[in-house]
Amino acid sequence: MSYSPRAAIAAAYFAQGCVFLSLTTRLPKFEDHWGISQLGLTLIMLMIVLLAGCGSLLSEKVAPRRGSAIVLRAGLLGIVVALVVSSNAPNIPALVAGLAVYGVCLGMVDATTNMQAVSLEHQLKRTVLPSFHGAWTAGGIAGTLLTLALPHASIAALSSGLAVLPLVVGFARFLPGSGVAPDPAAAEGIPWRPILLVGAACVIFYTVDTASTTWGSVYFDHTLHAPDGLVALATLPYLAASLGARMAGDRLTDSIGATRLLGSGAAVAIVGLVVVVAAPSWPIGIIGFLVLGAGIAVVAPLSYSAAATLARGNGTLDPETARARTDAVIARFNQFNYVGALVGSVLTGAIGTGSLRLGYAVPVVLLLALFPLAKVFDRARLAVAAAG
């Protein structure tokens, strides 16, 4: 394909978001079509999250040696297979098999899109991760709008049609990798303690984000009793606000700093989630998800950016070692994504089996931890930590 690596990376984020949200906003249809209970859906989400972690670990092993572009393409093409198999499954075992493939490939694409993005950010020497994650959000909005626009479309028709998107993006021109195996000794200087602190913020984000995108439609359906054709509206305002925050995030980070941006965002997110929990009706729930998305959205991209800064060290590493080390750190850092997803999708669903209001109350407490963690993202602190 002819578009630039930056456009290709953005397209991969877009495809990932579109497919993921098209699946999660149709969870009520999965319940009806295959006769799966809410507990059954929770177990399926647990499987996807665990296998996504395996896919990310696979990327950690392969990408530094073969290049993240190759692993990214393999993950995108695997998603194509997973969509076709799962959407046309004649029974639950076939559905589970297709979604298992999707879980592994989800982790591969998550890890390698972030590898590509942090590599480009390093080349450009300015913040671009928030807008890349904004491309994921834009894809999520597209997937949600498809669910809203085609409420009577069959699962098979919609998922099989969506498979065209990752298929096309899989042939895009991503940033090449040299394929040079990194020196094992290069990993010795990685500052894991500050990476763990940054990772804690990432866990909090994905707990809130996955709870919103996975269970939002079910919450609107079962608890707030939204009209059948509007249950996906739980996700759409959250994603729209997230997109706006992320597209503005590049400039805001460079102008006011990541620490101030994360602190103010945490306060806004707490207000939004409290409104979601206390909402007496679905229109109020929409407002809550809108405010929540605006406050929480930039945490994930800034976390990946900070982890990459720490991985590259003090600037004395040769470019190939720095690239390979960054790829390995980002793949491992991506596990924080799935820890948060595990809490957000599985724990929220399990605690909220009786009422999802209780399930959504859990992340409110976690958001308070973002205030002290925001200090870790200060550029001066990151530079000191990276230098060891």
Short mmCIF file of C-alpha atoms in Angstrom, two decimals:
data_model
loop_
_atom_site.label_atom_id
_atom_site.label_comp_id
_atom_site.label_asym_id
_atom_site.label_seq_id
_atom_site.Cartn_x
_atom_site.Cartn_y
_atom_site.Cartn_z
CA MET A 1 0.00 0.00 0.00
CA SER A 2 1.13 3.56 -0.63
CA TYR A 3 0.41 5.37 2.62
CA SER A 4 3.12 6.38 5.08
CA PRO A 5 4.15 4.38 8.16
CA ARG A 6 2.39 6.91 10.40
CA ALA A 7 -0.88 6.42 8.53
CA ALA A 8 -0.35 2.65 8.52
CA ILE A 9 0.17 2.56 12.29
CA ALA A 10 -2.94 4.70 12.81
CA ALA A 11 -4.91 2.36 10.52
CA ALA A 12 -3.84 -0.64 12.63
CA TYR A 13 -5.03 1.09 15.80
CA PHE A 14 -8.29 1.98 14.04
CA ALA A 15 -8.89 -1.60 12.88
CA GLN A 16 -8.19 -3.00 16.34
CA GLY A 17 -10.61 -0.58 18.00
CA CYS A 18 -13.32 -1.11 15.41
CA VAL A 19 -13.28 -4.90 15.72
CA PHE A 20 -13.07 -4.93 19.51
CA LEU A 21 -15.93 -2.49 20.09
CA SER A 22 -18.09 -4.09 17.42
CA LEU A 23 -17.83 -7.30 19.44
CA THR A 24 -18.34 -5.89 22.94
CA THR A 25 -21.32 -3.70 21.98
CA ARG A 26 -23.02 -6.81 20.61
CA LEU A 27 -22.63 -8.89 23.78
CA PRO A 28 -26.40 -8.81 24.44
CA LYS A 29 -26.87 -10.39 20.99
CA PHE A 30 -24.33 -13.06 21.88
CA GLU A 31 -26.42 -13.85 24.97
CA ASP A 32 -29.53 -14.30 22.86
CA HIS A 33 -28.01 -16.04 19.82
CA TRP A 34 -26.04 -18.72 21.65
CA GLY A 35 -28.02 -18.76 24.89
CA ILE A 36 -25.05 -17.64 27.00
CA SER A 37 -25.59 -16.30 30.53
CA GLN A 38 -23.87 -13.21 31.92
CA LEU A 39 -21.57 -15.53 33.88
CA GLY A 40 -20.81 -17.37 30.64
CA LEU A 41 -19.90 -14.09 28.96
CA THR A 42 -17.68 -13.26 31.93
CA LEU A 43 -15.80 -16.55 31.49
CA ILE A 44 -15.40 -15.93 27.75
CA MET A 45 -13.99 -12.48 28.46
CA LEU A 46 -11.62 -14.05 31.00
CA MET A 47 -10.39 -16.45 28.32
CA ILE A 48 -9.86 -13.64 25.81
CA VAL A 49 -7.93 -11.54 28.33
CA LEU A 50 -5.67 -14.42 29.39
CA LEU A 51 -4.95 -15.45 25.81
CA ALA A 52 -4.31 -11.82 24.85
CA GLY A 53 -1.63 -11.81 27.53
CA CYS A 54 -0.12 -14.88 25.89
CA GLY A 55 -0.19 -13.12 22.52
CA SER A 56 1.63 -10.15 24.00
CA LEU A 57 4.29 -12.42 25.52
CA LEU A 58 4.71 -14.07 22.13
CA SER A 59 5.33 -10.62 20.66
CA GLU A 60 7.96 -9.98 23.33
CA LYS A 61 9.88 -13.05 22.15
CA VAL A 62 9.50 -12.61 18.39
CA ALA A 63 9.34 -8.87 17.66
CA PRO A 64 12.83 -7.85 18.90
CA ARG A 65 14.33 -10.49 16.58
CA ARG A 66 12.05 -10.42 13.55
CA GLY A 67 10.65 -6.89 13.75
CA SER A 68 7.31 -5.71 15.13
CA ALA A 69 5.86 -5.20 11.62
CA ILE A 70 5.91 -8.94 10.90
CA VAL A 71 4.19 -9.80 14.19
CA LEU A 72 1.64 -7.03 13.66
CA ARG A 73 0.71 -8.35 10.22
CA ALA A 74 0.38 -11.89 11.57
CA GLY A 75 -1.91 -10.65 14.35
CA LEU A 76 -4.14 -8.71 11.97
CA LEU A 77 -4.51 -11.67 9.63
CA GLY A 78 -5.24 -13.92 12.60
CA ILE A 79 -8.08 -11.61 13.61
CA VAL A 80 -9.56 -12.08 10.14
CA VAL A 81 -9.64 -15.85 10.70
CA ALA A 82 -11.05 -15.43 14.21
CA LEU A 83 -13.90 -13.19 13.04
CA VAL A 84 -14.98 -15.56 10.29
CA VAL A 85 -14.82 -18.66 12.50
CA SER A 86 -16.54 -17.19 15.57
CA SER A 87 -19.30 -15.35 13.74
CA ASN A 88 -20.31 -18.44 11.77
CA ALA A 89 -19.97 -20.84 14.72
CA PRO A 90 -22.76 -23.45 14.75
CA ASN A 91 -22.35 -24.06 18.47
CA ILE A 92 -20.67 -22.72 21.61
CA PRO A 93 -17.46 -24.82 21.33
CA ALA A 94 -16.83 -23.45 17.82
CA LEU A 95 -17.56 -19.93 19.09
CA VAL A 96 -15.08 -20.37 21.93
CA ALA A 97 -12.42 -21.67 19.53
CA GLY A 98 -12.80 -18.65 17.26
CA LEU A 99 -12.69 -16.22 20.17
CA ALA A 100 -9.61 -17.99 21.54
CA VAL A 101 -7.78 -17.25 18.30
CA TYR A 102 -9.04 -13.68 18.56
CA GLY A 103 -7.64 -13.38 22.09
CA VAL A 104 -4.11 -14.39 21.07
CA CYS A 105 -4.15 -12.10 18.04
CA LEU A 106 -5.60 -9.25 20.11
CA GLY A 107 -2.50 -9.38 22.32
CA MET A 108 -0.16 -9.53 19.34
CA VAL A 109 -1.73 -6.47 17.72
CA ASP A 110 -1.95 -4.52 20.98
CA ALA A 111 1.73 -5.03 21.70
CA THR A 112 3.06 -4.37 18.21
CA THR A 113 0.97 -1.29 17.43
CA ASN A 114 2.39 0.27 20.58
CA MET A 115 5.91 -0.83 19.60
CA GLN A 116 5.47 0.86 16.24
CA ALA A 117 4.01 4.00 17.81
CA VAL A 118 6.72 4.52 20.44
CA SER A 119 9.38 3.93 17.78
CA LEU A 120 7.87 6.65 15.60
CA GLU A 121 7.48 8.98 18.60
CA HIS A 122 11.20 8.55 19.30
CA GLN A 123 12.04 9.37 15.68
CA LEU A 124 9.83 12.49 15.66
CA LYS A 125 11.03 13.58 19.15
CA ARG A 126 7.58 14.81 20.17
CA THR A 127 4.45 13.37 21.76
CA VAL A 128 2.26 11.38 19.35
CA LEU A 129 0.99 8.43 21.42
CA PRO A 130 -2.28 10.09 22.49
CA SER A 131 -3.35 10.72 18.89
CA PHE A 132 -2.45 7.15 17.91
CA HIS A 133 -4.62 5.87 20.72
CA GLY A 134 -7.20 8.33 19.41
CA ALA A 135 -7.18 6.33 16.17
CA TRP A 136 -8.08 3.25 18.23
CA THR A 137 -10.92 5.23 19.78
CA ALA A 138 -12.10 6.41 16.37
CA GLY A 139 -12.22 2.78 15.29
CA GLY A 140 -14.20 1.96 18.41
CA ILE A 141 -16.69 4.68 17.55
CA ALA A 142 -17.03 3.25 14.05
CA GLY A 143 -17.64 -0.22 15.48
CA THR A 144 -20.23 1.13 17.91
CA LEU A 145 -22.01 3.08 15.18
CA LEU A 146 -22.20 -0.09 13.10
CA THR A 147 -23.97 -1.82 15.97
CA LEU A 148 -26.39 1.10 16.33
CA ALA A 149 -27.00 1.45 12.59
CA LEU A 150 -27.52 -2.27 11.98
CA PRO A 151 -29.42 -3.54 15.03
CA HIS A 152 -31.04 -6.37 13.07
CA ALA A 153 -27.95 -7.50 11.14
CA SER A 154 -26.89 -11.05 11.88
CA ILE A 155 -23.72 -11.65 13.87
CA ALA A 156 -22.29 -13.63 10.96
CA ALA A 157 -22.91 -10.93 8.37
CA LEU A 158 -21.54 -8.05 10.44
CA SER A 159 -18.43 -9.83 11.76
CA SER A 160 -17.57 -11.35 8.39
CA GLY A 161 -17.88 -7.94 6.77
CA LEU A 162 -15.66 -6.38 9.44
CA ALA A 163 -12.97 -8.96 8.68
CA VAL A 164 -12.16 -7.02 5.51
CA LEU A 165 -10.74 -4.15 7.59
CA PRO A 166 -7.86 -5.97 9.35
CA LEU A 167 -7.24 -7.90 6.13
CA VAL A 168 -6.58 -4.70 4.18
CA VAL A 169 -4.57 -3.04 6.97
CA GLY A 170 -2.40 -6.15 7.26
CA PHE A 171 -0.75 -5.23 3.95
CA ALA A 172 0.10 -1.66 4.99
CA ARG A 173 3.67 -0.29 5.08
CA PHE A 174 4.69 -0.28 8.74
CA LEU A 175 8.03 0.75 10.23
CA PRO A 176 10.55 -1.96 9.33
CA GLY A 177 12.57 -3.79 11.93
CA SER A 178 16.14 -4.87 11.35
CA GLY A 179 15.55 -8.35 12.65
CA VAL A 180 18.82 -8.19 14.59
CA ALA A 181 18.67 -10.18 17.81
CA PRO A 182 19.37 -7.90 20.81
CA ASP A 183 22.26 -8.46 23.16
CA PRO A 184 20.81 -10.21 26.26
CA ALA A 185 23.03 -8.03 28.43
CA ALA A 186 21.13 -4.96 27.24
CA ALA A 187 18.17 -5.93 29.41
CA GLU A 188 20.22 -5.63 32.59
CA GLY A 189 19.91 -1.86 32.79
CA ILE A 190 16.14 -1.63 32.34
CA PRO A 191 14.71 0.38 35.29
CA TRP A 192 11.82 -1.93 36.16
CA ARG A 193 10.77 -0.17 39.38
CA PRO A 194 9.63 3.10 37.73
CA ILE A 195 8.17 1.05 34.86
CA LEU A 196 6.06 -0.80 37.44
CA LEU A 197 4.79 2.52 38.82
CA VAL A 198 3.86 3.72 35.34
CA GLY A 199 2.28 0.31 34.76
CA ALA A 200 0.08 0.75 37.82
CA ALA A 201 -1.49 3.80 36.18
CA CYS A 202 -1.99 1.75 33.02
CA VAL A 203 -3.78 -0.97 35.03
CA ILE A 204 -6.14 1.61 36.49
CA PHE A 205 -6.94 2.99 33.04
CA TYR A 206 -7.70 -0.39 31.49
CA THR A 207 -9.80 -1.40 34.49
CA VAL A 208 -12.04 1.60 33.93
CA ASP A 209 -11.87 1.47 30.14
CA THR A 210 -12.69 -2.22 29.80
CA ALA A 211 -15.48 -2.00 32.36
CA SER A 212 -16.98 0.82 30.27
CA THR A 213 -16.59 -0.74 26.82
CA THR A 214 -17.34 -4.35 27.80
CA TRP A 215 -20.22 -3.98 30.24
CA GLY A 216 -21.62 -0.58 29.27
CA SER A 217 -24.17 -1.98 26.85
CA VAL A 218 -25.22 -4.69 29.32
CA TYR A 219 -25.51 -2.04 32.08
CA PHE A 220 -27.77 0.07 29.88
CA ASP A 221 -29.81 -2.98 28.93
CA HIS A 222 -30.25 -4.69 32.32
CA THR A 223 -29.94 -1.89 34.88
CA LEU A 224 -30.88 1.42 33.22
CA HIS A 225 -33.42 -0.21 30.89
CA ALA A 226 -32.51 1.70 27.75
CA PRO A 227 -34.53 0.93 24.60
CA ASP A 228 -33.24 -2.19 22.83
CA GLY A 229 -31.80 -0.27 19.87
CA LEU A 230 -29.93 2.19 22.09
CA VAL A 231 -27.95 0.01 24.50
CA ALA A 232 -24.72 0.78 22.60
CA LEU A 233 -25.15 4.43 23.62
CA ALA A 234 -23.31 3.58 26.84
CA THR A 235 -20.13 3.16 24.84
CA LEU A 236 -20.52 5.83 22.17
CA PRO A 237 -20.35 8.97 24.40
CA TYR A 238 -17.46 7.47 26.34
CA LEU A 239 -15.56 6.88 23.12
CA ALA A 240 -16.45 10.28 21.64
CA ALA A 241 -15.11 12.10 24.69
CA SER A 242 -12.03 9.85 24.72
CA LEU A 243 -11.35 10.68 21.08
CA GLY A 244 -11.50 14.42 21.75
CA ALA A 245 -9.20 14.13 24.76
CA ARG A 246 -6.67 12.00 22.90
CA MET A 247 -6.56 14.16 19.80
CA ALA A 248 -5.84 17.14 22.05
CA GLY A 249 -3.49 15.07 24.21
CA ASP A 250 -0.35 15.48 22.08
CA ARG A 251 -0.40 19.26 22.36
CA LEU A 252 -1.64 19.36 25.97
CA THR A 253 1.13 17.02 27.12
CA ASP A 254 3.81 19.15 25.51
CA SER A 255 2.31 22.38 26.83
CA ILE A 256 1.27 21.65 30.45
CA GLY A 257 3.08 18.39 31.14
CA ALA A 258 1.90 14.84 31.69
CA THR A 259 1.69 15.16 35.49
CA ARG A 260 -0.78 18.06 35.50
CA LEU A 261 -2.77 16.53 32.67
CA LEU A 262 -3.14 13.19 34.45
CA GLY A 263 -4.03 14.75 37.79
CA SER A 264 -6.79 16.95 36.40
CA GLY A 265 -8.04 14.09 34.25
CA ALA A 266 -8.31 11.79 37.27
CA ALA A 267 -10.54 14.29 39.06
CA VAL A 268 -12.83 14.56 36.04
CA ALA A 269 -12.96 10.76 35.66
CA ILE A 270 -14.00 10.25 39.29
CA VAL A 271 -16.91 12.64 38.84
CA GLY A 272 -17.98 10.85 35.67
CA LEU A 273 -17.87 7.37 37.19
CA VAL A 274 -19.82 8.47 40.27
CA VAL A 275 -22.54 9.77 37.92
CA VAL A 276 -22.54 6.40 36.10
CA VAL A 277 -22.98 4.47 39.37
CA ALA A 278 -25.73 6.75 40.68
CA ALA A 279 -27.55 7.29 37.36
CA PRO A 280 -31.33 6.93 37.83
CA SER A 281 -31.94 6.62 34.08
CA TRP A 282 -30.07 5.93 30.86
CA PRO A 283 -29.85 9.61 29.73
CA ILE A 284 -27.99 10.43 32.97
CA GLY A 285 -25.82 7.38 32.37
CA ILE A 286 -24.83 8.82 28.99
CA ILE A 287 -23.63 12.03 30.69
CA GLY A 288 -21.61 10.00 33.19
CA PHE A 289 -19.84 7.97 30.50
CA LEU A 290 -19.16 11.15 28.52
CA VAL A 291 -17.42 12.84 31.47
CA LEU A 292 -15.57 9.63 32.34
CA GLY A 293 -14.12 9.29 28.84
CA ALA A 294 -12.91 12.90 28.79
CA GLY A 295 -11.03 12.45 32.07
CA ILE A 296 -9.43 9.02 31.72
CA ALA A 297 -8.49 8.79 28.04
CA VAL A 298 -4.88 10.02 28.02
CA VAL A 299 -3.62 7.73 30.79
CA ALA A 300 -2.88 4.74 28.54
CA PRO A 301 -0.92 6.49 25.76
CA LEU A 302 1.14 8.50 28.22
CA SER A 303 1.90 5.27 30.13
CA TYR A 304 3.27 3.57 27.01
CA SER A 305 5.25 6.68 26.12
CA ALA A 306 6.78 6.84 29.62
CA ALA A 307 7.66 3.13 29.56
CA ALA A 308 9.42 3.57 26.20
CA THR A 309 11.38 6.55 27.56
CA LEU A 310 12.54 4.44 30.50
CA ALA A 311 13.42 1.51 28.23
CA ARG A 312 15.67 3.59 25.96
CA GLY A 313 17.90 4.54 28.88
CA ASN A 314 20.15 7.59 28.97
CA GLY A 315 20.79 7.78 25.22
CA THR A 316 24.08 5.88 25.18
CA LEU A 317 22.66 2.68 23.65
CA ASP A 318 23.20 2.01 19.97
CA PRO A 319 19.99 2.45 17.90
CA GLU A 320 19.40 -1.28 17.26
CA THR A 321 19.81 -2.24 20.90
CA ALA A 322 17.57 0.64 21.98
CA ARG A 323 14.89 -0.42 19.48
CA ALA A 324 15.02 -4.09 20.47
CA ARG A 325 15.03 -3.25 24.17
CA THR A 326 12.08 -0.89 23.74
CA ASP A 327 10.14 -3.54 21.81
CA ALA A 328 10.73 -6.08 24.57
CA VAL A 329 9.73 -3.63 27.31
CA ILE A 330 6.56 -2.52 25.50
CA ALA A 331 5.46 -6.13 24.93
CA ARG A 332 5.95 -6.89 28.62
CA PHE A 333 4.43 -3.56 29.63
CA ASN A 334 1.39 -4.53 27.58
CA GLN A 335 0.61 -7.11 30.27
CA PHE A 336 -0.58 -4.24 32.45
CA ASN A 337 -3.26 -3.74 29.81
CA TYR A 338 -4.58 -7.24 30.47
CA VAL A 339 -4.33 -7.02 34.23
CA GLY A 340 -6.60 -3.99 33.98
CA ALA A 341 -8.80 -5.71 31.43
CA LEU A 342 -9.09 -8.70 33.75
CA VAL A 343 -10.28 -6.50 36.60
CA GLY A 344 -12.46 -4.35 34.36
CA SER A 345 -14.19 -7.06 32.36
CA VAL A 346 -14.13 -10.12 34.59
CA LEU A 347 -14.23 -8.67 38.11
CA THR A 348 -16.76 -6.00 37.16
CA GLY A 349 -19.00 -8.64 35.61
CA ALA A 350 -18.58 -11.06 38.52
CA ILE A 351 -19.17 -8.49 41.28
CA GLY A 352 -22.00 -6.95 39.28
CA THR A 353 -23.83 -10.23 38.62
CA GLY A 354 -26.73 -9.02 40.75
CA SER A 355 -26.38 -5.36 39.78
CA LEU A 356 -23.70 -3.76 37.65
CA ARG A 357 -23.94 -0.61 39.78
CA LEU A 358 -21.85 -2.44 42.36
CA GLY A 359 -19.46 -3.62 39.65
CA TYR A 360 -18.90 -0.05 38.46
CA ALA A 361 -18.28 1.17 42.02
CA VAL A 362 -14.97 -0.76 42.21
CA PRO A 363 -13.02 1.44 39.72
CA VAL A 364 -14.01 4.62 41.60
CA VAL A 365 -11.63 3.66 44.41
CA LEU A 366 -8.84 2.77 41.98
CA LEU A 367 -9.01 6.17 40.28
CA LEU A 368 -7.88 7.85 43.51
CA ALA A 369 -4.45 6.25 43.08
CA LEU A 370 -3.85 8.25 39.89
CA PHE A 371 -3.16 11.40 41.91
CA PRO A 372 0.13 10.20 43.48
CA LEU A 373 1.06 8.15 40.40
CA ALA A 374 0.82 11.22 38.14
CA LYS A 375 4.06 12.55 39.67
CA VAL A 376 5.99 9.62 38.19
CA PHE A 377 5.23 10.92 34.67
CA ASP A 378 7.18 14.14 35.15
CA ARG A 379 9.75 14.33 32.34
CA ALA A 380 12.59 15.27 34.65
CA ARG A 381 11.85 12.28 36.89
CA LEU A 382 11.65 9.97 33.91
CA ALA A 383 15.04 11.21 32.67
CA VAL A 384 16.66 10.57 36.05
CA ALA A 385 15.08 7.10 36.30
CA ALA A 386 16.12 6.20 32.74
CA ALA A 387 19.71 7.20 33.48
CA GLY A 388 19.69 4.76 36.38
#
